[in-house]
Amino acid sequence: MSNSAPSAYTPRRAASRNAPQDPRVVVAARPERSNELRLIAVRGPQLEKHILEPEEFGALALPVGDDGVVIGTDQSSRPAVLGMFKPKAVDMALVGGAYLAQLLALRATATGARVVVETARPQLWAPLAQNAGGGQQVIAVVPVRRVGNLGATAASPVLLLRDAGARPPRSSAPKTPWMTTLTLVPFLDPKYGGQLITADHVAIQQVSPQEAELAARLFRLGPQDVSALPTLLPELALWTARRGRQYVFSAPTRDETGLLGAPRRMD
């Protein structure tokens, strides 16, 4: 585009100082006819101006939500997005099966994160580590308590996924900014449940009635949640946080189902 006529794209102003002011706000003006053919090879819509009335400015608001990992869809079939990676360490827990944990790991890699799985079941995670990433190693599998500093940064966030039983030992990895720790427990053990209270986010899949009662005490759930948790479908989970809770469908895509299989609660 030529630089000989930079004023062609400036908003048009009143001809004189005493001319009445136009109450409309010019957002962008079309180039003068004499410059149009020289500056634009292909004509667009034949509009003289793009003009908004002052009362129309509210229509410019864009529906931009939080960035993060799509954990599923809400009850209105809208994407449920969770900001997992932040300039501080984030703690999460999942009371449920490995399927949902693997799905979350896969979706975290889609946002550019690295995933380290600390597990006593390497045979369960090896297929995902081999097939995720399109030939690049984006998921690493390591033994329990063999995790060091993972070097998480804003440009390279890390998800540490801990799969070490119902009472996992303390993590050996230091918690740093841009690192999220997701602890997977297969059921809600009363002797470990108290350690989940401090987590930033806790997802609960189908549990027994006794576990539902314990979850209600730990996370201040209502009677409806206590009744619903023992009957949840495999693709449904209750996500809780300090400021609320929400049921989320995991909603796996065709590619995710091809890699992980159908949603299931038990491993």
Short mmCIF file of C-alpha atoms in Angstrom, two decimals:
data_model
loop_
_atom_site.label_atom_id
_atom_site.label_comp_id
_atom_site.label_asym_id
_atom_site.label_seq_id
_atom_site.Cartn_x
_atom_site.Cartn_y
_atom_site.Cartn_z
CA MET A 1 0.00 0.00 0.00
CA SER A 2 1.42 3.43 -0.96
CA ASN A 3 2.46 5.92 1.67
CA SER A 4 1.76 8.93 -0.54
CA ALA A 5 -1.72 9.53 0.87
CA PRO A 6 -1.78 8.63 4.57
CA SER A 7 -4.74 10.93 5.16
CA ALA A 8 -7.00 8.73 3.04
CA TYR A 9 -7.83 6.63 6.11
CA THR A 10 -8.32 9.43 8.67
CA PRO A 11 -11.84 10.28 9.84
CA ARG A 12 -13.38 13.16 7.94
CA ARG A 13 -13.72 16.34 9.93
CA ALA A 14 -16.03 19.35 9.72
CA ALA A 15 -15.23 21.76 6.88
CA SER A 16 -14.94 24.82 9.12
CA ARG A 17 -14.59 25.66 12.78
CA ASN A 18 -18.06 27.24 12.87
CA ALA A 19 -19.79 24.33 11.16
CA PRO A 20 -22.23 22.39 13.36
CA GLN A 21 -20.67 19.35 15.02
CA ASP A 22 -21.91 15.96 13.83
CA PRO A 23 -23.07 14.05 16.97
CA ARG A 24 -22.13 10.75 15.34
CA VAL A 25 -18.73 9.17 15.98
CA VAL A 26 -16.74 8.13 12.93
CA VAL A 27 -15.03 4.80 13.61
CA ALA A 28 -13.41 4.48 10.18
CA ALA A 29 -13.83 6.31 6.90
CA ARG A 30 -13.59 4.97 3.37
CA PRO A 31 -10.73 6.37 1.20
CA GLU A 32 -11.55 9.17 -1.23
CA ARG A 33 -12.78 7.93 -4.61
CA SER A 34 -9.67 9.35 -6.28
CA ASN A 35 -7.42 7.15 -4.11
CA GLU A 36 -9.54 4.02 -3.86
CA LEU A 37 -8.54 2.32 -7.11
CA ARG A 38 -4.88 3.14 -6.53
CA LEU A 39 -4.75 1.91 -2.94
CA ILE A 40 -7.14 -1.06 -2.98
CA ALA A 41 -6.79 -3.65 -5.69
CA VAL A 42 -10.11 -5.36 -4.97
CA ARG A 43 -13.14 -3.42 -3.83
CA GLY A 44 -14.96 -4.49 -0.74
CA PRO A 45 -18.54 -3.70 0.28
CA GLN A 46 -19.78 -0.47 -1.24
CA LEU A 47 -20.21 1.42 2.03
CA GLU A 48 -19.53 5.12 2.33
CA LYS A 49 -18.69 5.12 6.05
CA HIS A 50 -18.73 2.92 9.11
CA ILE A 51 -20.54 5.14 11.60
CA LEU A 52 -21.95 4.49 15.05
CA GLU A 53 -24.40 6.60 16.97
CA PRO A 54 -23.28 7.31 20.58
CA GLU A 55 -25.98 5.05 21.98
CA GLU A 56 -24.74 2.16 19.80
CA PHE A 57 -21.33 1.91 21.48
CA GLY A 58 -22.63 -0.85 23.77
CA ALA A 59 -22.88 -3.11 20.75
CA LEU A 60 -19.07 -3.03 20.39
CA ALA A 61 -18.57 -5.19 23.47
CA LEU A 62 -16.93 -8.49 22.49
CA PRO A 63 -17.77 -11.73 24.33
CA VAL A 64 -14.19 -12.54 25.36
CA GLY A 65 -13.92 -14.96 28.25
CA ASP A 66 -11.05 -16.30 30.29
CA ASP A 67 -8.34 -18.11 28.41
CA GLY A 68 -7.36 -21.58 29.50
CA VAL A 69 -8.20 -25.23 28.98
CA VAL A 70 -11.61 -26.32 27.73
CA ILE A 71 -12.67 -28.84 30.36
CA GLY A 72 -16.03 -29.54 28.67
CA THR A 73 -19.39 -27.87 28.30
CA ASP A 74 -21.76 -26.45 30.88
CA GLN A 75 -25.48 -27.20 31.27
CA SER A 76 -26.25 -24.70 28.49
CA SER A 77 -23.86 -26.49 26.08
CA ARG A 78 -21.42 -23.58 26.22
CA PRO A 79 -17.67 -24.23 26.46
CA ALA A 80 -16.45 -24.45 30.06
CA VAL A 81 -12.96 -22.94 30.16
CA LEU A 82 -10.68 -23.18 33.16
CA GLY A 83 -7.60 -20.96 33.59
CA MET A 84 -5.21 -23.67 34.71
CA PHE A 85 -1.90 -21.88 34.21
CA LYS A 86 -1.23 -18.64 36.07
CA PRO A 87 1.71 -16.62 37.39
CA LYS A 88 1.38 -18.62 40.60
CA ALA A 89 1.26 -22.29 41.47
CA VAL A 90 -2.20 -23.86 41.06
CA ASP A 91 -3.44 -26.96 42.92
CA MET A 92 -6.20 -29.14 41.49
CA ALA A 93 -7.63 -32.53 42.37
CA LEU A 94 -9.81 -35.06 40.59
CA VAL A 95 -11.82 -37.63 42.49
CA GLY A 96 -12.55 -39.99 39.65
CA GLY A 97 -11.07 -42.12 36.92
CA ALA A 98 -7.96 -41.89 34.78
CA TYR A 99 -10.03 -41.26 31.64
CA LEU A 100 -10.96 -37.71 32.63
CA ALA A 101 -7.41 -37.08 33.87
CA GLN A 102 -6.02 -38.19 30.51
CA LEU A 103 -8.54 -36.05 28.68
CA LEU A 104 -7.48 -33.00 30.71
CA ALA A 105 -3.83 -33.79 30.05
CA LEU A 106 -4.49 -34.04 26.33
CA ARG A 107 -6.33 -30.73 26.27
CA ALA A 108 -3.59 -29.04 28.28
CA THR A 109 -1.06 -30.01 25.61
CA ALA A 110 -3.32 -28.41 23.01
CA THR A 111 -2.76 -25.05 24.73
CA GLY A 112 1.02 -25.46 24.53
CA ALA A 113 1.62 -26.88 28.01
CA ARG A 114 4.00 -29.68 28.86
CA VAL A 115 2.58 -32.56 30.88
CA VAL A 116 4.50 -34.70 33.36
CA VAL A 117 2.67 -37.74 34.74
CA GLU A 118 3.95 -38.98 38.09
CA THR A 119 2.50 -42.46 38.37
CA ALA A 120 2.88 -45.95 39.75
CA ARG A 121 0.97 -47.21 36.70
CA PRO A 122 3.23 -46.39 33.74
CA GLN A 123 1.51 -49.01 31.58
CA LEU A 124 -1.74 -47.03 31.87
CA TRP A 125 -0.18 -43.78 30.66
CA ALA A 126 2.35 -45.04 28.13
CA PRO A 127 -0.09 -45.21 25.16
CA LEU A 128 -1.17 -41.60 25.71
CA ALA A 129 2.42 -40.41 26.03
CA GLN A 130 3.35 -42.20 22.80
CA ASN A 131 0.40 -41.02 20.72
CA ALA A 132 -0.14 -37.46 21.92
CA GLY A 133 1.64 -34.55 20.28
CA GLY A 134 1.82 -35.78 16.69
CA GLY A 135 5.34 -37.19 17.03
CA GLN A 136 6.57 -34.67 19.60
CA GLN A 137 6.99 -35.70 23.22
CA VAL A 138 4.58 -33.45 25.06
CA ILE A 139 3.71 -35.97 27.82
CA ALA A 140 6.42 -37.56 29.98
CA VAL A 141 5.81 -40.43 32.40
CA VAL A 142 8.00 -40.66 35.52
CA PRO A 143 7.94 -42.80 38.69
CA VAL A 144 6.43 -41.55 41.92
CA ARG A 145 8.63 -39.13 43.88
CA ARG A 146 11.10 -38.86 40.99
CA VAL A 147 10.04 -35.39 39.86
CA GLY A 148 12.39 -32.44 40.21
CA ASN A 149 12.11 -28.80 39.16
CA LEU A 150 10.09 -28.78 35.94
CA GLY A 151 11.15 -25.32 34.75
CA ALA A 152 7.68 -23.96 34.14
CA THR A 153 7.52 -20.53 32.49
CA ALA A 154 4.83 -18.34 30.96
CA ALA A 155 5.94 -19.52 27.52
CA SER A 156 6.14 -23.16 28.62
CA PRO A 157 3.64 -23.92 31.42
CA VAL A 158 3.64 -27.36 33.02
CA LEU A 159 0.89 -29.68 34.23
CA LEU A 160 2.12 -32.16 36.82
CA LEU A 161 -0.45 -34.94 36.96
CA ARG A 162 -0.03 -37.12 40.03
CA ASP A 163 -1.50 -40.65 39.86
CA ALA A 164 -0.32 -42.29 43.06
CA GLY A 165 -3.34 -43.90 44.68
CA ALA A 166 -6.00 -42.78 47.13
CA ARG A 167 -3.40 -41.42 49.58
CA PRO A 168 -0.62 -40.03 47.41
CA PRO A 169 2.62 -39.04 49.15
CA ARG A 170 3.80 -35.46 49.18
CA SER A 171 5.15 -34.26 45.88
CA SER A 172 8.90 -33.93 45.51
CA ALA A 173 8.51 -31.25 42.82
CA PRO A 174 8.73 -27.62 44.01
CA LYS A 175 5.60 -25.62 43.20
CA THR A 176 6.44 -22.69 40.97
CA PRO A 177 4.56 -20.08 38.93
CA TRP A 178 3.00 -21.34 35.68
CA MET A 179 2.82 -24.86 37.10
CA THR A 180 -0.40 -26.68 37.91
CA THR A 181 -0.52 -29.84 40.00
CA LEU A 182 -3.48 -32.14 39.34
CA THR A 183 -3.81 -34.96 41.87
CA LEU A 184 -5.90 -37.94 40.78
CA VAL A 185 -7.50 -40.03 43.53
CA PRO A 186 -9.76 -42.96 42.60
CA PHE A 187 -12.11 -42.42 45.54
CA LEU A 188 -12.58 -40.01 48.42
CA ASP A 189 -10.62 -41.45 51.34
CA PRO A 190 -11.65 -39.89 54.69
CA LYS A 191 -8.00 -39.89 55.80
CA TYR A 192 -6.95 -37.90 52.74
CA GLY A 193 -10.04 -35.82 52.04
CA GLY A 194 -8.94 -33.05 54.38
CA GLN A 195 -5.91 -32.34 52.17
CA LEU A 196 -8.21 -31.50 49.26
CA ILE A 197 -9.80 -28.55 51.04
CA THR A 198 -6.94 -26.22 50.13
CA ALA A 199 -7.05 -27.10 46.41
CA ASP A 200 -8.01 -24.31 44.02
CA HIS A 201 -10.29 -26.62 42.01
CA VAL A 202 -11.67 -30.09 42.75
CA ALA A 203 -13.56 -32.21 40.22
CA ILE A 204 -15.74 -35.04 41.51
CA GLN A 205 -17.07 -37.82 39.32
CA GLN A 206 -19.47 -40.55 40.38
CA VAL A 207 -18.83 -41.58 43.98
CA SER A 208 -20.59 -43.72 46.56
CA PRO A 209 -23.30 -42.24 48.81
CA GLN A 210 -20.86 -42.27 51.72
CA GLU A 211 -18.27 -40.38 49.68
CA ALA A 212 -20.95 -37.92 48.59
CA GLU A 213 -21.75 -37.19 52.23
CA LEU A 214 -18.07 -36.64 52.95
CA ALA A 215 -17.74 -34.38 49.91
CA ALA A 216 -20.68 -32.33 51.15
CA ARG A 217 -18.90 -31.69 54.44
CA LEU A 218 -15.57 -30.89 52.79
CA PHE A 219 -16.82 -28.65 49.99
CA ARG A 220 -20.11 -27.35 51.44
CA LEU A 221 -22.34 -29.09 48.91
CA GLY A 222 -26.10 -29.07 49.08
CA PRO A 223 -28.54 -31.99 49.43
CA GLN A 224 -29.16 -32.03 45.68
CA ASP A 225 -25.45 -32.58 45.02
CA VAL A 226 -25.33 -35.35 47.61
CA SER A 227 -28.16 -37.10 45.77
CA ALA A 228 -26.70 -36.48 42.31
CA LEU A 229 -23.08 -37.52 42.81
CA PRO A 230 -23.73 -41.30 43.16
CA THR A 231 -25.68 -41.28 39.87
CA LEU A 232 -23.44 -39.16 37.61
CA LEU A 233 -22.78 -40.33 34.07
CA PRO A 234 -19.14 -41.15 33.22
CA GLU A 235 -18.78 -37.97 31.15
CA LEU A 236 -20.13 -35.71 33.89
CA ALA A 237 -18.26 -34.18 36.84
CA LEU A 238 -18.96 -31.62 39.52
CA TRP A 239 -16.25 -28.94 39.56
CA THR A 240 -15.92 -27.08 42.84
CA ALA A 241 -13.93 -23.99 43.77
CA ARG A 242 -13.83 -21.56 46.64
CA ARG A 243 -16.42 -19.36 44.96
CA GLY A 244 -18.88 -21.88 43.59
CA ARG A 245 -19.47 -25.12 41.77
CA GLN A 246 -20.62 -26.25 38.35
CA TYR A 247 -21.48 -29.51 36.59
CA VAL A 248 -19.45 -29.97 33.42
CA PHE A 249 -19.79 -32.51 30.60
CA SER A 250 -16.37 -33.63 29.39
CA ALA A 251 -17.74 -33.76 25.81
CA PRO A 252 -14.80 -35.59 24.15
CA THR A 253 -14.29 -34.94 20.45
CA ARG A 254 -14.10 -37.67 17.80
CA ASP A 255 -10.29 -37.52 17.81
CA GLU A 256 -10.15 -37.69 21.60
CA THR A 257 -12.50 -40.68 21.63
CA GLY A 258 -10.36 -42.36 18.97
CA LEU A 259 -7.32 -41.99 21.21
CA LEU A 260 -8.84 -42.59 24.64
CA GLY A 261 -11.98 -44.60 23.91
CA ALA A 262 -15.43 -43.94 25.30
CA PRO A 263 -15.83 -42.01 28.58
CA ARG A 264 -15.68 -44.26 31.64
CA ARG A 265 -15.50 -43.83 35.37
CA MET A 266 -13.51 -46.94 36.26
CA ASP A 267 -9.99 -47.62 35.00
#
